[in-house]
XYZ file of C-alpha atoms in Angstrom:
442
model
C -14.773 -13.348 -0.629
C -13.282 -11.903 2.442
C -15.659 -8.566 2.883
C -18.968 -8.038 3.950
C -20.353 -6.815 0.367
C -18.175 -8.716 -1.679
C -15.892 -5.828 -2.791
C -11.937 -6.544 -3.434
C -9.686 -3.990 -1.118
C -6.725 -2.664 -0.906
C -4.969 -0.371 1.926
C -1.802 1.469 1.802
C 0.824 3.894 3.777
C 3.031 6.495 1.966
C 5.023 6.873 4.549
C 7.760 9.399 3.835
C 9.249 12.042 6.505
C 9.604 14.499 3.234
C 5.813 13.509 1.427
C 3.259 16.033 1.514
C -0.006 14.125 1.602
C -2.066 15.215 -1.711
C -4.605 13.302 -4.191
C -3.010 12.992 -7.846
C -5.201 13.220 -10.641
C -4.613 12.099 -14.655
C -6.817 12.855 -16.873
C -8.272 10.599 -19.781
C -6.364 11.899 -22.914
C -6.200 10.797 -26.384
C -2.227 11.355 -28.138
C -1.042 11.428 -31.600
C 1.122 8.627 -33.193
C 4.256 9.485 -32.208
C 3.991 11.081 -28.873
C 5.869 10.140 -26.274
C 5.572 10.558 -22.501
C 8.234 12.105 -20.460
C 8.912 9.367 -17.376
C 9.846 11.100 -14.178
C 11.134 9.319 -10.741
C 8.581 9.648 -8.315
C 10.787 10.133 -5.130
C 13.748 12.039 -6.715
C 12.001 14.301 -9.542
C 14.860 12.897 -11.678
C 13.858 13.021 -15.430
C 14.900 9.473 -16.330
C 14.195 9.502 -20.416
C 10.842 9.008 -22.824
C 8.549 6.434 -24.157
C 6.275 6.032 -26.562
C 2.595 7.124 -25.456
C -0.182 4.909 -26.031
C -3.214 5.980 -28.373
C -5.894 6.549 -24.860
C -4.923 6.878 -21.290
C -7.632 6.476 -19.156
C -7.921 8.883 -16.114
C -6.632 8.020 -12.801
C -7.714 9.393 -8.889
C -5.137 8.527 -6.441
C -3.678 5.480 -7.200
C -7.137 3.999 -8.685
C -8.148 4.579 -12.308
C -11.399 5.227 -13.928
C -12.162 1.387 -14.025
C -11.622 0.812 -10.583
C -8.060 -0.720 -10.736
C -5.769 0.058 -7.438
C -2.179 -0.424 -7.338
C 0.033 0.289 -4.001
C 3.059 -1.189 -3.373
C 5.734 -1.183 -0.125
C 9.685 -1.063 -0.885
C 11.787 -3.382 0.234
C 15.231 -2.603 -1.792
C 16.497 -6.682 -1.554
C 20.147 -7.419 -3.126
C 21.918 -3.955 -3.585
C 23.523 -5.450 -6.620
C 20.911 -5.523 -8.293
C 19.295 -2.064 -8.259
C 17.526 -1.375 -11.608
C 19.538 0.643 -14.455
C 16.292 1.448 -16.749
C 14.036 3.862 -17.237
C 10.930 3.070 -15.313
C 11.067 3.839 -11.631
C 8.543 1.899 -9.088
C 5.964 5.110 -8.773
C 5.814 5.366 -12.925
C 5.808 1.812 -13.572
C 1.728 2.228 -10.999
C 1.020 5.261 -12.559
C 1.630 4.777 -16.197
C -0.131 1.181 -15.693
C -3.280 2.612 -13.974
C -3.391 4.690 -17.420
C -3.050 1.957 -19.264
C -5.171 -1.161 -17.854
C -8.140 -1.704 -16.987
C -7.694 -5.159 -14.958
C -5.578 -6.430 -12.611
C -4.391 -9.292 -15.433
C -4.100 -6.425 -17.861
C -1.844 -4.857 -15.007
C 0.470 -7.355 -14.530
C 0.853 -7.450 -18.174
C 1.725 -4.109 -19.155
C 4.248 -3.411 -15.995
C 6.153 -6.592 -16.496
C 6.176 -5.301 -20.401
C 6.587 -1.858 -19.310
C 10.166 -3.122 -17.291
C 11.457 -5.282 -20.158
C 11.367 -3.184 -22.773
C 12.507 0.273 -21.193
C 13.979 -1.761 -17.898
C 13.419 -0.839 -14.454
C 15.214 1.337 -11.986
C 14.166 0.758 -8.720
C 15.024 -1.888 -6.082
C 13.011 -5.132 -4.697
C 9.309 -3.990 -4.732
C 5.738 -5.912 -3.565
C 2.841 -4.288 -5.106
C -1.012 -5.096 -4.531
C -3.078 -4.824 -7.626
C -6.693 -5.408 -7.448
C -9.894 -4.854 -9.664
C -13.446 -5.240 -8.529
C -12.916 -9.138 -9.134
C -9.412 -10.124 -8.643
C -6.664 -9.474 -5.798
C -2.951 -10.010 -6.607
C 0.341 -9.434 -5.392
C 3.121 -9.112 -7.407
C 6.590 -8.895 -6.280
C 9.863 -7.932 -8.751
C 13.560 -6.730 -8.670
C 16.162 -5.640 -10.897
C 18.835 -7.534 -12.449
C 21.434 -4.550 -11.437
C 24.246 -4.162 -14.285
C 23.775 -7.409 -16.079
C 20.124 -6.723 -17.352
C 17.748 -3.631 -17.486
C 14.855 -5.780 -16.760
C 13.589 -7.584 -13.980
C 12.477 -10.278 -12.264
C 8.810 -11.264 -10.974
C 6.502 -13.456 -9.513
C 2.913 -12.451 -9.150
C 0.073 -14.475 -6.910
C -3.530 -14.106 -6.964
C -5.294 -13.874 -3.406
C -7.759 -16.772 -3.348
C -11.441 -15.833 -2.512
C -12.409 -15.864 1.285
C -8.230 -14.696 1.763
C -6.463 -11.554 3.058
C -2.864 -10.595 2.641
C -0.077 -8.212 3.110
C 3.009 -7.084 2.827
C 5.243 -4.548 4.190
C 8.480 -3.709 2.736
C 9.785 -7.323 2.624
C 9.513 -9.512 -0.044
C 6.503 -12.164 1.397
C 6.185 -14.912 -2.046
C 8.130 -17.772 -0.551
C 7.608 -20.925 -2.551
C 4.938 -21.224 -5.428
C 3.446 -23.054 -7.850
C 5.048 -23.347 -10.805
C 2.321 -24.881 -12.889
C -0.893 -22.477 -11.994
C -3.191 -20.186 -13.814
C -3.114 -17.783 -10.899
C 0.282 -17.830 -10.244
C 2.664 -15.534 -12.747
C 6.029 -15.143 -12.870
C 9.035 -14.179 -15.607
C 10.811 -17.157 -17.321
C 14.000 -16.675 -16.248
C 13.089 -15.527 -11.925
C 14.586 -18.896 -11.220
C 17.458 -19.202 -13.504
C 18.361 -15.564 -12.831
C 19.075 -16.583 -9.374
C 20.804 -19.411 -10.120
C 23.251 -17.823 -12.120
C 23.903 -15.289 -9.576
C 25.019 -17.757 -6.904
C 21.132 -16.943 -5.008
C 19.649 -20.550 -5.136
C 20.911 -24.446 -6.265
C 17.866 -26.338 -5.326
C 15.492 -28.074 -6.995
C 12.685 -25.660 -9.351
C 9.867 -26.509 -7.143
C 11.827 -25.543 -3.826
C 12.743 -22.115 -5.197
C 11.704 -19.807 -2.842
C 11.573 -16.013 -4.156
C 11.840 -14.156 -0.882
C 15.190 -15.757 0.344
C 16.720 -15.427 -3.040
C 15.843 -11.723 -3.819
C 15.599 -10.259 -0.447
C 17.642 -9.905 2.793
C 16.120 -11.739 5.414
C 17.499 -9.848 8.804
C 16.041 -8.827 12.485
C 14.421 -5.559 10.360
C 12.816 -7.244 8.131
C 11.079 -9.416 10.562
C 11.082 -7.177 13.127
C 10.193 -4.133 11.252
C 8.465 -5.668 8.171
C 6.613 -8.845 8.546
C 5.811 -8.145 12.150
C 3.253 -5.363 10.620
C 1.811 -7.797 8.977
C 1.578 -10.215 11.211
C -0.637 -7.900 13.277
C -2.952 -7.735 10.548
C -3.247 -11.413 10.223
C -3.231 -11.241 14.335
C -6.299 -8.914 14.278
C -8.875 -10.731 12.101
C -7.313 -14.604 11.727
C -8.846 -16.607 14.561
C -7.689 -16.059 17.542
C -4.469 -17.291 18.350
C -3.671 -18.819 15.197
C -0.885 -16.168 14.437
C 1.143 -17.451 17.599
C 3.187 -19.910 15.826
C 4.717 -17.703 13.968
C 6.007 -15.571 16.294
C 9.182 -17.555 16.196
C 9.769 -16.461 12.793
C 9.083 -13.135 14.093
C 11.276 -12.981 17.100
C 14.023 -15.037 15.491
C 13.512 -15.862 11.971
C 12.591 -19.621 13.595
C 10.304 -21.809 12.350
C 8.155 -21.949 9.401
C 7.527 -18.129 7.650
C 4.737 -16.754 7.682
C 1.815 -17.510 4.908
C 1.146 -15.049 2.079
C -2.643 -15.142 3.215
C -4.903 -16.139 6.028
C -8.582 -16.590 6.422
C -10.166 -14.306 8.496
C -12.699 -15.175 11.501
C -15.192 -12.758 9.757
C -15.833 -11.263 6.872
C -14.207 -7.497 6.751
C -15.751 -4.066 6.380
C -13.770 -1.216 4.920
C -14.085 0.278 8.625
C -12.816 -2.629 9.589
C -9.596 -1.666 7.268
C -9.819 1.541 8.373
C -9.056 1.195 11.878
C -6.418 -1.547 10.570
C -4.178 1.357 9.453
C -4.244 2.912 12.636
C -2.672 -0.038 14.453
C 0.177 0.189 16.956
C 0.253 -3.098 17.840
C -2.435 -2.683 20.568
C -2.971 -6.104 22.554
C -0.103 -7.819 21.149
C 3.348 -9.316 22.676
C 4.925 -5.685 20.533
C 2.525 -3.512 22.341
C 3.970 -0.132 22.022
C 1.189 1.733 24.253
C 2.830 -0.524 27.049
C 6.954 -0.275 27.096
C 9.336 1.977 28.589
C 9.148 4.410 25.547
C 5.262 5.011 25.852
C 6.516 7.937 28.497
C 3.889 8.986 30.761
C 1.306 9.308 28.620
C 0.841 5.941 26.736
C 2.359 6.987 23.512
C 2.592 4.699 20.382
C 4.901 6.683 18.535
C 8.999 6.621 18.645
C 11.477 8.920 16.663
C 14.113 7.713 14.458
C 16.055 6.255 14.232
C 14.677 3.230 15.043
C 17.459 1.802 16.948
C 19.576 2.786 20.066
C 22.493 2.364 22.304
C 22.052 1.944 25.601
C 25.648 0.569 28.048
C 26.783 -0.800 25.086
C 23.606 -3.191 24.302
C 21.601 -2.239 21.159
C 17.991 -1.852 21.356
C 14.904 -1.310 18.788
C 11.407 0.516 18.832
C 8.761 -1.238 16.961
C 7.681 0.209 13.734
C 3.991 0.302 13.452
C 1.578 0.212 10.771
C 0.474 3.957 11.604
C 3.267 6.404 12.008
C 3.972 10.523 12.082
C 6.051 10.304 9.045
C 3.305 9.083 6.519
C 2.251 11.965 3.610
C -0.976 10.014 2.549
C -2.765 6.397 2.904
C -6.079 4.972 1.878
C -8.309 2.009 1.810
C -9.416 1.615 -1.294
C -13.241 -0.460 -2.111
C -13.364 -2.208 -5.563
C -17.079 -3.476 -6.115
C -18.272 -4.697 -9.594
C -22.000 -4.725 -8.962
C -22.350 -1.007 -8.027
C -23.027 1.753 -10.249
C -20.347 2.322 -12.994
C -19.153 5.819 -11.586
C -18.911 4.267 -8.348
C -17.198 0.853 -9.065
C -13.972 2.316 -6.972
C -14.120 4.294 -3.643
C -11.015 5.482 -2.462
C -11.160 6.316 1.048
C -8.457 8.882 1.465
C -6.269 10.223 4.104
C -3.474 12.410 4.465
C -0.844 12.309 7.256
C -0.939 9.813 10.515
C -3.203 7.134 9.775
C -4.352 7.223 13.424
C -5.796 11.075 13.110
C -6.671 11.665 10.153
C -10.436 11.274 8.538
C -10.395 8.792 5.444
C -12.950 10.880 2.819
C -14.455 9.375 -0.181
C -13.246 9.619 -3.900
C -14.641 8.071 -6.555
C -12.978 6.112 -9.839
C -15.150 8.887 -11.683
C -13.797 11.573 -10.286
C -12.179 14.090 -12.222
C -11.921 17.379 -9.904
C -9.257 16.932 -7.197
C -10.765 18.464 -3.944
C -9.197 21.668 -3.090
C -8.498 20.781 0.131
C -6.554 17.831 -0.826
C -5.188 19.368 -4.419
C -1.021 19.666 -4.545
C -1.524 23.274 -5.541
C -2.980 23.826 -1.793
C 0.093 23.992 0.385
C 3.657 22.038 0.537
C 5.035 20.122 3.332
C 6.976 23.678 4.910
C 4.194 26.223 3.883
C 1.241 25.647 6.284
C -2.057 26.451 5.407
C -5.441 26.113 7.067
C -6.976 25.091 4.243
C -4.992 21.830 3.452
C -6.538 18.700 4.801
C -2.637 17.596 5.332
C -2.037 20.663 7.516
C -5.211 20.619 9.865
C -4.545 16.886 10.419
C -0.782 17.293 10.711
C -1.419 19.906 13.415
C -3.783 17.267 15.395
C -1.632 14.715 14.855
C 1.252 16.762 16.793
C -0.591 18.104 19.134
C -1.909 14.545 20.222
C 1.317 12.846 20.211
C 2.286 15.463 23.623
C -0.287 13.841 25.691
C -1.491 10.927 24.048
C -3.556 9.370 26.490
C -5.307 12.388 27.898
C -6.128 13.527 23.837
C -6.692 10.946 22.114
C -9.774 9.303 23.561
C -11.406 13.330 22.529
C -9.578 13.253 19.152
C -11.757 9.209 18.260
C -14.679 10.941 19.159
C -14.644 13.918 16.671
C -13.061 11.765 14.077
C -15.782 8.819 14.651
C -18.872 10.397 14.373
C -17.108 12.166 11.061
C -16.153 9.162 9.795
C -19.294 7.457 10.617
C -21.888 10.244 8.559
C -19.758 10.206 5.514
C -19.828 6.445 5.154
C -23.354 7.092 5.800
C -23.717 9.912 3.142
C -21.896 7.789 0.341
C -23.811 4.382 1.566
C -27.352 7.232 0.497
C -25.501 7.936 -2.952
C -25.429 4.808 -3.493
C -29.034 4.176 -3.774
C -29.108 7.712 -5.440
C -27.333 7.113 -8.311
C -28.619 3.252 -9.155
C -30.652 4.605 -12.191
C -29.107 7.215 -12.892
C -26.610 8.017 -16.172
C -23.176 7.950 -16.241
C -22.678 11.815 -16.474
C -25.247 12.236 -14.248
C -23.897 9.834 -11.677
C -20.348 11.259 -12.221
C -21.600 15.123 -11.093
C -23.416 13.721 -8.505
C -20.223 11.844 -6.876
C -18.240 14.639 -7.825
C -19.855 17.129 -5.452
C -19.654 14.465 -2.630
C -15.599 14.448 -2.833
């Protein structure tokens, strides 16, 4: 209800200063009773045990599956205490789901299974889960020592709404009597036995409880997303919650807004590559811009200076990220084209989003993980080429950028075109003919 065509969306940021930016691809399989699948952490590599495989898997693109469900997510680790002790880490508990659901509902169901009966081993997490009809987000944490599993609450985005989060925990308050609003049986009790919360049911408010509400989080976190909101909520409407913001003042911010208009994925597109231009956090405009205008600051992120302390702003686009995308959920096109993932691989800001589709079954080599690694370079890795702009840009921003939007526009601009023809193409066509055809596009 909030896009032009009526498609769900989701975007997303890996950022990691270690991630090489690559597409991941699963392929449909059927197992034998008895099989089990090996469950590895996805940032470590650490083998963390088995479980038992289901009959089918459906095949998965990215972080989309054949059916057209996304799942992303953004860290925001919450009460050290209570790290997970299980088996499922945050990056298995989205992939093994996306091979295992085809809905958002069906989503919610199986990871919230998925953590209770082989627990969970990561910290606080927010994760957006969408279908071609339904938006949610879904935010959970470990009960450290005391419990393998975990507590959750999960929200559906109304029609007409757009949200966001960015590694804080952004459910506040929430109904506790509403079809579209999930959550585990024990997420208030849970807190109330660890000392977390004595009010009354209806005040419990998730984010204060589980997380750590402190100058990064607002700062660092929710400031992101209130650019978002800043950027397509009617103007000025975000500047009451600066205070919560600046200061943690005031009332927080909501889990959704309206926007003015109705988005594209374009729209979303140039979201990701948002350095807080035209805002009070402008980063084009203080001291550490340099000569050149820069947006972009090393790490750490804070600083000494005469004995007073100092921050950069983090930004929604940054050097360190190994791959984001937008991803376009529609149910009334064709089948093989019910998902698009538009995909990207390093900085946000350079790179050129491509299409993939929830039929696709052929990584791209360009984009394949058996194309390069993050220290062997290699001219024929879409993460290297951009990388290499990306670096090159950041020397003299202002002089190379304005060249850099050019190239990457009119790129940008003929593939949306191209995939807006398949479209039509494919409307009567077959499945398997439909699949080739999007195939050779990616």
């Amino acid at each position: 209800g909030a896009t032009d065509s009526g498609s769900s969306m989701i975007t997303y940021a890996a950022d990691s200063h270690t991630l090489y930016g690559a597409l991941y691809h699963q392929a449909a399989a059927d197992h034998s009773a008895g099989a089990m699948r090996r469950v590895v952490d996805w940032d470590t590599g650490k083998y963390r045990g088995d479980i038992p495989e289901i009959a089918h898997t459906y095949a998965t693109i990215g972080n989309m599956n054949e059916h057209g469900l996304t799942i992303a997510e953004s860290t925001w680790g919450g009460r050290h205490e209570l790290e997970g002790t299980g088996t499922i880490d945050y990056g298995s508990l989205i992939y093994i789901t996306l091979q295992r659901a085809k809905t958002a509902r069906e989503a919610i169901d199986v990871m919230t299974k998925l953590v209770a009966d082989y627990g969970y081993a990561s910290e606080g997490e927010s994760f957006s889960i969408a279908d071609p009809n339904e938006v949610w987000v879904m935010e959970m944490i470990g009960k450290g020592k005391a419990d393998k599993g975990a507590v959750w609450v999960a929200r559906r985005v109304p029609e007409g709404y757009i949200s966001g989060h960015a590694n804080h925990a952004r459910i506040h308050t929430f109904p506790l009597d509403d079809p579209e609003t999930l959550y585990s049986p024990d997420v208030i009790s849970f807190a109330r036995s660890q000392g977390y919360f004595t009010g009354k049911d209806e005040d419990f408010d998730f984010s204060r409880a589980y997380a750590i509400t402190d100058a990064g989080a607002l700062r660092g976190c929710d400031a992101r997303v209130w650019s978002y909101f800043n950027r397509f909520a009617p103007q000025g409407e975000m500047d009451k919650y600066l205070p919560w913001i600046l200061e943690g003042k005031g009332e927080p911010m909501p889990l959704w807004v309206k926007p003015a208009e109705a988005l594209t994925a374009k729209d979303l597109k140039w979201m990701m590559r948002d350095h807080f231009e035209g805002t009070p956090f402008d980063m084009t405009k203080d001291i550490g811009a340099g000569p050149f205008d820069s947006p972009y600051r090393w790490r750490p992120m804070n600083y000494t200076v005469d004995g007073q302390e100092y921050v950069h702003e983090r930004a929604i686009a940054t050097q360190q990220t190994g791959f984001s995308f937008v991803a376009d959920m529609n149910k009334d096109r064709h089948d093989a084209m019910k998902g698009v993932l538009w995909f990207g691989v390093d900085d946000a800001n350079t790179c050129v989003y491509v299409p993939v589709f929830n039929s696709t079954t052929t990584v791209p080599p360009s984009l394949s993980e058996e194309t390069a690694d993050l220290l062997t370079l290699n001219w024929d890795s879409m993460f290297w080429v951009n990388n290499w702009v990306a670096n090159q840009a950041y020397n003299r921003y202002s002089q190379m950028i304005p060249d850099i939007r050019k190239v990457q526009g009119n790129l940008e601009n003929a593939i949306s075109l191209e995939v807006a023809d398949a479209e039509k193409a494919i409307s009567g066509m077959k499945n398997s003919e439909a699949e080739k055809y999007l195939q050779e596009i990616s």
